[in-house]
Tab-separated table of C-alpha atoms in Angstrom:
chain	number	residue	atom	x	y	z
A	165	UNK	CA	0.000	0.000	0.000
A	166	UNK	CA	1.109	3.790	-0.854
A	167	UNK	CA	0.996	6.534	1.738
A	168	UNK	CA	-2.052	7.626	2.691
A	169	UNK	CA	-3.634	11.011	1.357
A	170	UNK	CA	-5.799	13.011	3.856
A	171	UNK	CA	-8.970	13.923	1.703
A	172	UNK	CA	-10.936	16.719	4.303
A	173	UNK	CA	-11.899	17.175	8.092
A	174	UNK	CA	-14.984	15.615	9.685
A	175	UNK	CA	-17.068	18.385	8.604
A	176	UNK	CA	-20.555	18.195	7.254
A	177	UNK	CA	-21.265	21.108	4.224
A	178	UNK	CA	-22.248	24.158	6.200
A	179	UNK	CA	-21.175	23.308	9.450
A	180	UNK	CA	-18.674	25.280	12.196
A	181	UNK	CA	-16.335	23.872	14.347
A	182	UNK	CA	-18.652	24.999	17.125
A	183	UNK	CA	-21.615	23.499	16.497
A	184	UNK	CA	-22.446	20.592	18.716
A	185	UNK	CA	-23.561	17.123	18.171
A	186	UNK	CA	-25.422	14.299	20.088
A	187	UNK	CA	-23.845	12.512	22.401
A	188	UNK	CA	-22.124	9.828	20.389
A	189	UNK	CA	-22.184	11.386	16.916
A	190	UNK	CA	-20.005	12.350	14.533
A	191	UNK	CA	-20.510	15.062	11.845
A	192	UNK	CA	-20.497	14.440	9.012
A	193	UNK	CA	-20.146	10.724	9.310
A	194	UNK	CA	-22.819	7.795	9.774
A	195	UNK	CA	-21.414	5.237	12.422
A	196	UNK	CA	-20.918	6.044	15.850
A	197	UNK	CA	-18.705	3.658	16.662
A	198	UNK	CA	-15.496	2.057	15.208
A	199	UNK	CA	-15.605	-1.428	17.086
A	200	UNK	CA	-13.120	-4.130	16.175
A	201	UNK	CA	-13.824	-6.435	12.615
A	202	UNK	CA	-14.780	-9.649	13.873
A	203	UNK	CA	-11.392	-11.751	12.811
A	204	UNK	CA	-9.465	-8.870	15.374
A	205	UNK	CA	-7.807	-10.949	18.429
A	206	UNK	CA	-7.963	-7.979	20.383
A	207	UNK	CA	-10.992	-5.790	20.854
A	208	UNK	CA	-11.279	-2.037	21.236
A	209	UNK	CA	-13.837	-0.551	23.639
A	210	UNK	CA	-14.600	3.370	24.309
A	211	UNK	CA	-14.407	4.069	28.220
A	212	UNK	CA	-15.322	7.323	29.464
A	213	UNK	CA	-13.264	8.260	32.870
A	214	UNK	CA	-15.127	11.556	33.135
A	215	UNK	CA	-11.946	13.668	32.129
A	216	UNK	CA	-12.845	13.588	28.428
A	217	UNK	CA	-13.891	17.745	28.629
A	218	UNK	CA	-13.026	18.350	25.224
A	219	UNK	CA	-15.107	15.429	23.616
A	220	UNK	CA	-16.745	17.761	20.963
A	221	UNK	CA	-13.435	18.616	20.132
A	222	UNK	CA	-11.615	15.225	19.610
A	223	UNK	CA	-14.702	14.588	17.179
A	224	UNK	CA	-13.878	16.878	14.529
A	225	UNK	CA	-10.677	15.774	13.801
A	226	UNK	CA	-11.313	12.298	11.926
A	227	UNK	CA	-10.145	12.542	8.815
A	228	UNK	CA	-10.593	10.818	5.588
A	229	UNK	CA	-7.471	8.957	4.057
A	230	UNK	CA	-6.578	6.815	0.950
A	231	UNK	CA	-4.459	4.124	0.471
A	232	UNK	CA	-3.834	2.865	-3.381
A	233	UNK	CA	-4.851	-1.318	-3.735
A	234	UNK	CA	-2.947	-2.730	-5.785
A	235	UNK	CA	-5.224	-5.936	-6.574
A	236	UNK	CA	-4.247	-8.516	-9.487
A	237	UNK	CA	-7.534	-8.572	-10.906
A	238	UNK	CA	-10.448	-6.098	-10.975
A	239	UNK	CA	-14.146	-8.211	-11.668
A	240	UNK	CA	-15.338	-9.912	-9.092
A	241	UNK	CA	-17.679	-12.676	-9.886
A	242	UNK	CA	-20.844	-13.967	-7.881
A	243	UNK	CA	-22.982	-16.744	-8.537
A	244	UNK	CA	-25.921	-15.123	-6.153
A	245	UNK	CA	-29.906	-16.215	-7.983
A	246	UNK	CA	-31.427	-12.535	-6.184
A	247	UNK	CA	-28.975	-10.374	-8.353
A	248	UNK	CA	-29.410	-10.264	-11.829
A	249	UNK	CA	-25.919	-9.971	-12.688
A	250	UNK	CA	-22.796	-12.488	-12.388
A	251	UNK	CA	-19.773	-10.267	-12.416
A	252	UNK	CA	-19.365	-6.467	-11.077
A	253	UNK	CA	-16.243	-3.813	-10.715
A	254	UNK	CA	-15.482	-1.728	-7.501
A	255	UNK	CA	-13.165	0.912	-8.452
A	256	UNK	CA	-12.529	1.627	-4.184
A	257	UNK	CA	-13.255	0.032	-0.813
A	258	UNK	CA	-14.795	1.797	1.793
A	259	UNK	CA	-17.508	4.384	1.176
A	260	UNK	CA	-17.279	7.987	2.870
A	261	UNK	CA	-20.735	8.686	1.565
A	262	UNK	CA	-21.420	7.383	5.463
A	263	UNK	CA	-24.406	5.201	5.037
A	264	UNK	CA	-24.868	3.589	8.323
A	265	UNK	CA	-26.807	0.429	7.093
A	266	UNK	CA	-24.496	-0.363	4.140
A	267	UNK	CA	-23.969	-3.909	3.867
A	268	UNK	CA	-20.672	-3.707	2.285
A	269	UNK	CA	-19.172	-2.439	5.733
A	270	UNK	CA	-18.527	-5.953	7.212
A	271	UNK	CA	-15.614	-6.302	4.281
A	272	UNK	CA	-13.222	-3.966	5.712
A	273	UNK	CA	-13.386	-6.985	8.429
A	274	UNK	CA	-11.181	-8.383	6.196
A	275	UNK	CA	-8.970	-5.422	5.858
A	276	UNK	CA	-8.227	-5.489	9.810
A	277	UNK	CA	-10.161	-2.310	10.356
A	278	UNK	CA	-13.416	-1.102	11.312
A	279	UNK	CA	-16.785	-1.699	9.452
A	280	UNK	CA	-17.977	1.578	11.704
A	281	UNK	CA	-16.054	4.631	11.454
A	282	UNK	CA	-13.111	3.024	9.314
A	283	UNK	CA	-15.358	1.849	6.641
A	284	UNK	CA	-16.265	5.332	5.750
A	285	UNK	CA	-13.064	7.213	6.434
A	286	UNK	CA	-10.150	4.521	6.108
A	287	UNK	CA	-10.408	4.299	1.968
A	288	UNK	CA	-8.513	2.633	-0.763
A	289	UNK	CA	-8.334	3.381	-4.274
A	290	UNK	CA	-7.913	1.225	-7.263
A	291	UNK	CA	-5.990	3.604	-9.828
A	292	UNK	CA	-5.064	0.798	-11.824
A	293	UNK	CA	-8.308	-0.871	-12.488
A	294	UNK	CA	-9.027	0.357	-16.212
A	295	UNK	CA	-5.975	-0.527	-17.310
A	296	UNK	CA	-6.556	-4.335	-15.467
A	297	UNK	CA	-10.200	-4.447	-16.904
A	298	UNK	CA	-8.193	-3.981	-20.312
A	299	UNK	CA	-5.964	-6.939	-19.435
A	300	UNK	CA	-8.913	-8.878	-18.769
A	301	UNK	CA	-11.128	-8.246	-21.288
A	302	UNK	CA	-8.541	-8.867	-23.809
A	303	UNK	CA	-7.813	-12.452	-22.354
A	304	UNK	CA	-8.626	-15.333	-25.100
A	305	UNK	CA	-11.411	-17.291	-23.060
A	306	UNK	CA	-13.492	-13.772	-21.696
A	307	UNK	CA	-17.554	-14.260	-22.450
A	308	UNK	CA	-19.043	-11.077	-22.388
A	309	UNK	CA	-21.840	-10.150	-19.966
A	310	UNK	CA	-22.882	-6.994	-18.099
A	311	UNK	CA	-20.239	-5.580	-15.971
A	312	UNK	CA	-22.211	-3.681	-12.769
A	313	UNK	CA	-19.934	-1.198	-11.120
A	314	UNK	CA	-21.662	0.482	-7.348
A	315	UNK	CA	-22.841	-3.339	-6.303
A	316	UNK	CA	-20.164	-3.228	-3.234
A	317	UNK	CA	-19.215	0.402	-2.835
A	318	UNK	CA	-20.329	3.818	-4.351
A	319	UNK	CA	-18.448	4.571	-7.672
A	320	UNK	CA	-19.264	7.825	-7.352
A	321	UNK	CA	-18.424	8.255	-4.142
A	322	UNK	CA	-16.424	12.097	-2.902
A	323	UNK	CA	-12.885	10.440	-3.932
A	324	UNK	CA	-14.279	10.311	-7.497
A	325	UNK	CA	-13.235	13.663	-8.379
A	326	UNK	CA	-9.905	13.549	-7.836
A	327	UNK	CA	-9.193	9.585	-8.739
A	328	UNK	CA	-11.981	9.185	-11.721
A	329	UNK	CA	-11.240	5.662	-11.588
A	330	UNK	CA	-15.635	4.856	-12.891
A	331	UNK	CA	-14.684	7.444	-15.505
A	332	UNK	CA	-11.305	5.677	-17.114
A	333	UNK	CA	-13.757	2.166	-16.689
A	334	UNK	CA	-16.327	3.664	-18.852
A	335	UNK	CA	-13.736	4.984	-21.459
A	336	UNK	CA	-12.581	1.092	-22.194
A	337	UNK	CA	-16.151	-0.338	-21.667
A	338	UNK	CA	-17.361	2.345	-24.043
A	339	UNK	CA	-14.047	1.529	-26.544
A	340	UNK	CA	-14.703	-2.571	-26.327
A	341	UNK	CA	-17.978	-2.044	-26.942
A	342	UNK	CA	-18.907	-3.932	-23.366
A	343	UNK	CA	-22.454	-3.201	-21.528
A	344	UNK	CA	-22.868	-1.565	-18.520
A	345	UNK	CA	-24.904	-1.744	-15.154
A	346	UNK	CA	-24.363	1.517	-12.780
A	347	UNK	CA	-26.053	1.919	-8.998
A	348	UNK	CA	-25.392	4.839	-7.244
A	349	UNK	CA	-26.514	7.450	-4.634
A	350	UNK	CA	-24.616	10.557	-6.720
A	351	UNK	CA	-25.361	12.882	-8.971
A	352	UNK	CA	-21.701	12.987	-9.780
A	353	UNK	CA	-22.897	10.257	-12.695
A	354	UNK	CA	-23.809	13.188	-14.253
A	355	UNK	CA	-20.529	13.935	-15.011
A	356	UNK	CA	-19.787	10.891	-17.443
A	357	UNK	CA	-22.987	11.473	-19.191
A	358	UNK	CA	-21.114	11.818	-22.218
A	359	UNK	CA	-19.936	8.341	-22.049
A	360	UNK	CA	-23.327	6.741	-21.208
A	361	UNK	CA	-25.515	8.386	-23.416
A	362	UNK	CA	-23.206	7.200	-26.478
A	363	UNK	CA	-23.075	3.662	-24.653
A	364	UNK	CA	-27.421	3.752	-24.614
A	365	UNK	CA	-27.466	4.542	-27.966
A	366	UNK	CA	-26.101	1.581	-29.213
A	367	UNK	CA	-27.616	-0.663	-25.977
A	368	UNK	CA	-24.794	-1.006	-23.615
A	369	UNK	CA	-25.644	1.635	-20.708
A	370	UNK	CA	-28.047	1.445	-17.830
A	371	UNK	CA	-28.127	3.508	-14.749
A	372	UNK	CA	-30.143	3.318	-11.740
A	373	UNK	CA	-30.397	6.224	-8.732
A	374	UNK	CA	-30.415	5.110	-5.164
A	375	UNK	CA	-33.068	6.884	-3.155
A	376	UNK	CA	-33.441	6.016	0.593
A	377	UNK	CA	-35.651	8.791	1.943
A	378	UNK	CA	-37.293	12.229	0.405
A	379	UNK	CA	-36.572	13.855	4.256
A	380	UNK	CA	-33.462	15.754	4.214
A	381	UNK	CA	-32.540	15.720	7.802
A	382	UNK	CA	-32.696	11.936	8.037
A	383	UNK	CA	-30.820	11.474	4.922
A	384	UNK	CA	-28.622	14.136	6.654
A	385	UNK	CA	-27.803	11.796	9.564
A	386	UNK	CA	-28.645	8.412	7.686
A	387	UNK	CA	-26.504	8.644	4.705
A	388	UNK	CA	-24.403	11.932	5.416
A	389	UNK	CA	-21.622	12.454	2.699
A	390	UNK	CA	-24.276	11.220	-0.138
A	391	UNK	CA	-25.988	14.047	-2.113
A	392	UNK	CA	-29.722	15.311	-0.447
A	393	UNK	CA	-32.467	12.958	-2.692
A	394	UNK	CA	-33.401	16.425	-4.189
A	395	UNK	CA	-29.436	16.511	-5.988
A	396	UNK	CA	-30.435	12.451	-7.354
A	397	UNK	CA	-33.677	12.980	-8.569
A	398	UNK	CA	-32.152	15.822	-10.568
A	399	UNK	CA	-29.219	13.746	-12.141
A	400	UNK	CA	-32.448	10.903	-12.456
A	401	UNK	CA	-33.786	14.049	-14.702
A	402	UNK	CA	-30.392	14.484	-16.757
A	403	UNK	CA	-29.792	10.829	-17.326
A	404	UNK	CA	-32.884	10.609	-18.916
A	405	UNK	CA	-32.736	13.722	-20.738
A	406	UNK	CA	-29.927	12.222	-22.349
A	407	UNK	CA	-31.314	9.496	-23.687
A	408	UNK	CA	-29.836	7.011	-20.776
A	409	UNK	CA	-32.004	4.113	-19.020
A	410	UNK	CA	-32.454	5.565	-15.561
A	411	UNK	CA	-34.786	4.325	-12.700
A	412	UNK	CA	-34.604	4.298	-9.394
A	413	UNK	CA	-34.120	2.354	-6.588
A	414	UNK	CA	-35.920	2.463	-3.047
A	415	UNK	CA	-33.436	1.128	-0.998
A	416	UNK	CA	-32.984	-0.141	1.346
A	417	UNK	CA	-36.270	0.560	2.856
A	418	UNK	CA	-36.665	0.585	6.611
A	419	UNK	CA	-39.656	-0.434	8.080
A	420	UNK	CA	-41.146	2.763	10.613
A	421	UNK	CA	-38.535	4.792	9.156
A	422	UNK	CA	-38.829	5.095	5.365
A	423	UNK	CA	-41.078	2.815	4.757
A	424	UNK	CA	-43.850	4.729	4.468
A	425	UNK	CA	-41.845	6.876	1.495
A	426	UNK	CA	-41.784	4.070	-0.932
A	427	UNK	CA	-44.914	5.949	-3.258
A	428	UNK	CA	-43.467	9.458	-2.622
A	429	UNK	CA	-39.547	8.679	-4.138
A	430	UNK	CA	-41.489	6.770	-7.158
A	431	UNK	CA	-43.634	9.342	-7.591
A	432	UNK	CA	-40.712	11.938	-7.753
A	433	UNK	CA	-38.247	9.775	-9.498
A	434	UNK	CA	-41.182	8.982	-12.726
A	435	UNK	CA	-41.962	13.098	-12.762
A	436	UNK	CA	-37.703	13.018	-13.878
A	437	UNK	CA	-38.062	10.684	-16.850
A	438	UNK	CA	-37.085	7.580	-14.207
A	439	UNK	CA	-38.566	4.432	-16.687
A	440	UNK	CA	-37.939	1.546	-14.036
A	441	UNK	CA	-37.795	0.538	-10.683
A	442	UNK	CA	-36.603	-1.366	-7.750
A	443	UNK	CA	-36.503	-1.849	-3.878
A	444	UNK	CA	-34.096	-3.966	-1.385
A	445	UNK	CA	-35.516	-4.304	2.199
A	446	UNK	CA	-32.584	-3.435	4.789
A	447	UNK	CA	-30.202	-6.146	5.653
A	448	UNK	CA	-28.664	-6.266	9.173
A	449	UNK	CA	-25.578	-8.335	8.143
A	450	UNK	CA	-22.856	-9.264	10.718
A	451	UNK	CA	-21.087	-6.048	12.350
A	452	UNK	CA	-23.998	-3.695	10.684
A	453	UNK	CA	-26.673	-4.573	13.246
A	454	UNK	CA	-25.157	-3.347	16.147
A	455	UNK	CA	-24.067	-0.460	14.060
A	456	UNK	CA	-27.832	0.286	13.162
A	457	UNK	CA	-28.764	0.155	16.889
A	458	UNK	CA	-26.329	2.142	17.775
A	459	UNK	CA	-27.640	4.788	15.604
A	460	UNK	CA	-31.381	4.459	16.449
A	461	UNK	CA	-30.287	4.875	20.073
A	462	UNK	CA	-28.364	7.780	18.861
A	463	UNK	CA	-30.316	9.603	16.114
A	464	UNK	CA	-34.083	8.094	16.437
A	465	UNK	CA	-34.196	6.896	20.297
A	466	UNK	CA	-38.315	7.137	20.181
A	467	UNK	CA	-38.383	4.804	16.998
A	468	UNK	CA	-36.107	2.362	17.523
A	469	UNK	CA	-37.989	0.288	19.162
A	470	UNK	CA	-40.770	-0.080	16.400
A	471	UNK	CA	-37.783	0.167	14.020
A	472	UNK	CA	-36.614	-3.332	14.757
A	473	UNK	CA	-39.837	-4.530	15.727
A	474	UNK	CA	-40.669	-4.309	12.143
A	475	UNK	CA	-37.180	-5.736	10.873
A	476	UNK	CA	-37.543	-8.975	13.131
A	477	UNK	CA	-41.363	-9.168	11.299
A	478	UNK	CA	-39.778	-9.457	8.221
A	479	UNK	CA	-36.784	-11.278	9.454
A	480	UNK	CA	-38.654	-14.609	10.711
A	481	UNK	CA	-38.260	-12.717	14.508
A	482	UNK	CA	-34.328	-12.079	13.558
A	483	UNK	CA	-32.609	-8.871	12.444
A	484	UNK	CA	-31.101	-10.667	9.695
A	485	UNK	CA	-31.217	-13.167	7.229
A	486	UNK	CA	-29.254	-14.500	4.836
A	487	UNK	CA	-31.047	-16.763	2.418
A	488	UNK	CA	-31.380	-16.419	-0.723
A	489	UNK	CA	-35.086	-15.800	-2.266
A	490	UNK	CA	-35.932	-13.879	1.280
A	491	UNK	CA	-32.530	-11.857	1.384
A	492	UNK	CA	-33.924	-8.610	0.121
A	493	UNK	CA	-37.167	-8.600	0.117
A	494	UNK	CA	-37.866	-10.300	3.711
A	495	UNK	CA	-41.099	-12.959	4.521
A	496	UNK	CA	-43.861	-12.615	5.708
A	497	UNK	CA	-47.186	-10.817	6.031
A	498	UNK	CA	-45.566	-6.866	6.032
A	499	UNK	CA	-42.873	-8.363	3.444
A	500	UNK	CA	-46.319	-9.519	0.727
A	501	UNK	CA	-47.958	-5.574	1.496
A	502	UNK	CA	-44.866	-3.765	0.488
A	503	UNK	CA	-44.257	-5.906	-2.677
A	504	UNK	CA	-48.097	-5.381	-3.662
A	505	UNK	CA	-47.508	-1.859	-2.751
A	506	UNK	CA	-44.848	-1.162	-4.633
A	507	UNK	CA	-45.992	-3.195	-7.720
A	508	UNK	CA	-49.222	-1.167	-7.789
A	509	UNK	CA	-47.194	2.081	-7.719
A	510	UNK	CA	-44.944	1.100	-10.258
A	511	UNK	CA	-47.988	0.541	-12.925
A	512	UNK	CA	-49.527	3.664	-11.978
A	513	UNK	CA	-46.385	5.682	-12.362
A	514	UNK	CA	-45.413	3.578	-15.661
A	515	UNK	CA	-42.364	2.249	-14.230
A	516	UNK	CA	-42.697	-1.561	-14.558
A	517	UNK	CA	-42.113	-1.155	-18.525
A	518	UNK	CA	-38.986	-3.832	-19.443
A	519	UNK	CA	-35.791	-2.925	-21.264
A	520	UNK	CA	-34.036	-5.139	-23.839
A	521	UNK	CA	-31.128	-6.850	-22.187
A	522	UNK	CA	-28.067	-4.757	-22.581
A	523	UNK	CA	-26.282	-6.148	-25.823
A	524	UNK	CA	-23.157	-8.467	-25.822
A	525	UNK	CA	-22.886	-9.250	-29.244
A	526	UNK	CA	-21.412	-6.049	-30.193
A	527	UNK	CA	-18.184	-6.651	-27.987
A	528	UNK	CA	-14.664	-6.502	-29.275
A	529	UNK	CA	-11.986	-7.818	-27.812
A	530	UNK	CA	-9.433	-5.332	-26.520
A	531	UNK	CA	-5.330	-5.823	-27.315
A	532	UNK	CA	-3.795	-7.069	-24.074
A	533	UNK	CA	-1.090	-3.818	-24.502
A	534	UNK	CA	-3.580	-1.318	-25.229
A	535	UNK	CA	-2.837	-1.131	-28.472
A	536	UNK	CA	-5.977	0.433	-31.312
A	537	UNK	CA	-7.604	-2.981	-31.248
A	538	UNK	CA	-7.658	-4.647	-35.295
A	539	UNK	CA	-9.979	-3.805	-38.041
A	540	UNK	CA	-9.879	-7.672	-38.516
């Protein structure tokens, strides 16, 4: 690993070093805590001795840094039946965009840090990767299918603009002619409209917004370092305007937190252009439900309880579970209202029309040295 690079202080956009927080939060940042990854043989644990006067301070002073990865290869495969794709890219690990109920967070586990406050301020960047998709791609037995890129971690996360490791990807998708899945929670995809709306044209692009809640001040505290919804739905608008398969997806949603949103972000998203649709119920995986509790306790102490009440509904009387077919879109009762829900929205709002798979045949096989690639 390289040096680190510090990317910004623990400040949230239009905040002062004097403003105060609740007990146990950080701004700026989702977690509260930054307990030890579960393979850690020893284990860290806060202890207050009453001398910590200065506790407001000592919060606004974690900062953000990046270390380069230096991975041999760069697409991960899965062979998961409740994700419709069998291969993905993650251009960095960790996510500063903060979001407390991530499920990617348990994998810096395997890092030796943190899935709490080290998942979203301990980052590392893969500045290599294009040139390793290239290598890849350009290897005699590759079979072309849909690469996804935000399935782990944001692509468009903050570190973005200075690495534009998603935009070099897209340049040698767009120049092997390979399709394209995106996910995100930024309007930063904005940016690399260029790329996708040349991609769409000829069937290889597809984009999909990440919506969690319409409320500002819970996305505030939920998902801090992610745009507001109101900056998504707009890029949702400019995608579409530009001729790019956009929709949106409702996820995760929370039962007696956001779950009552589900109509509202459709709604918004289809008034954009949005022409499809999803949802993922939240998944408690590992480290991230005691993460999530610690934040109800923190930021929503007079929901929490009804909070996971209504996860353990859908959740067989658990907070989690991993199997597939219930995964993410729970059992039960609550689990059947929200589907039919959200189906019935969907058809109203004209957002359950199907694309045409994304099209492999037009791939072309890259040189391995980056080299124009042959007109024969």
């Amino acid at each position: 690993m390289s040096p680190t690079h510090q990317t910004g202080r623990d400040l949230a956009p239009g905040s002062t070093s004097n403003t105060r927080t609740k007990p146990g939060a950080r701004r700026g940042r989702g977690a509260v805590s930054n307990a030890s990854g579960r393979f850690e043989v020893q284990v860290r644990q806060p202890f207050d001795d009453g001398w910590n006067e200065s506790a407001d301070d000592a919060t606004q002073h974690l900062v953000t840094t990046v270390q380069i990865d230096r991975s041999r290869s760069v697409i991960s495969t899965n062979a998961s039946p409740d994700i419709p794709f069998d291969r993905s890219i993650n251009p960095y690990r960790g996510c500063e965009h903060g979001c407390v109920y991530c499920y990617a967070r348990p994998t810096h586990a395997w890092l030796g840090l943190s899935p709490g406050l080290d998942f979203e301020s301990r980052l590392f960047a893969k500045p290599d990767a294009a040139e390793q998709l290239r290598r890849e791609l350009a290897r005699p037995g590759y079979v072309c299918r849909a690469i996804a890129l935000g399935t782990n971690t944001d692509p468009y996360q903050p570190i973005e603009r200075r690495y534009e490791i998603t935009r070099r990807i897209l340049e040698v998708l767009n120049d092997c002619n390979h399709p394209v899945t995106i996910v995100t929670k930024s309007n930063l995809v904005v940016r690399d409209r260029d790329i996708l709306s040349a991609m769409a044209a000829r069937g290889l692009a597809r984009v999909a917004v990440s919506i969690t809640t319409l409320d500002r001040s819970l996305a505030r505290h939920m998902e801090p370092r992610a745009p507001t919804p109101g900056r998504r739905l707009d890029a949702v608008g400019q995608l579409s305007a530009a001729g790019i398969p956009t929709g949106v997806m409702v996820a995760p949603v929370i039962p007696a937190l956001t779950d009552h949103e589900s109509e509202s972000i459709l709604s918004a998203a289809a008034d954009r252009g949005a022409s499809f649709a999803g949802y993922v119920m939240l998944r408690l995986p590992l480290e991230i439900a005691d993460l999530f509790r610690e934040w109800l306790d923190t930021h929503e102490p007079g929901r929490a309880g009804r909070v996971l009440s209504g996860i353990r509904a859908l959740r067989g009387g658990r907070l989690n579970t991993s199997a597939f077919g219930r995964r993410m879109r729970g059992e039960g009762q609550e689990a059947d209202l929200l589907a039919r829900r959200f189906a019935l929205a969907c058809g109203r709002l004209g957002l359950s029309r199907r694309h045409e798979p994304l099209d492999c045949t037009q791939f072309e096989r890259p040189a391995a040295d980056g080299r124009q690639m042959s007109l024969l």
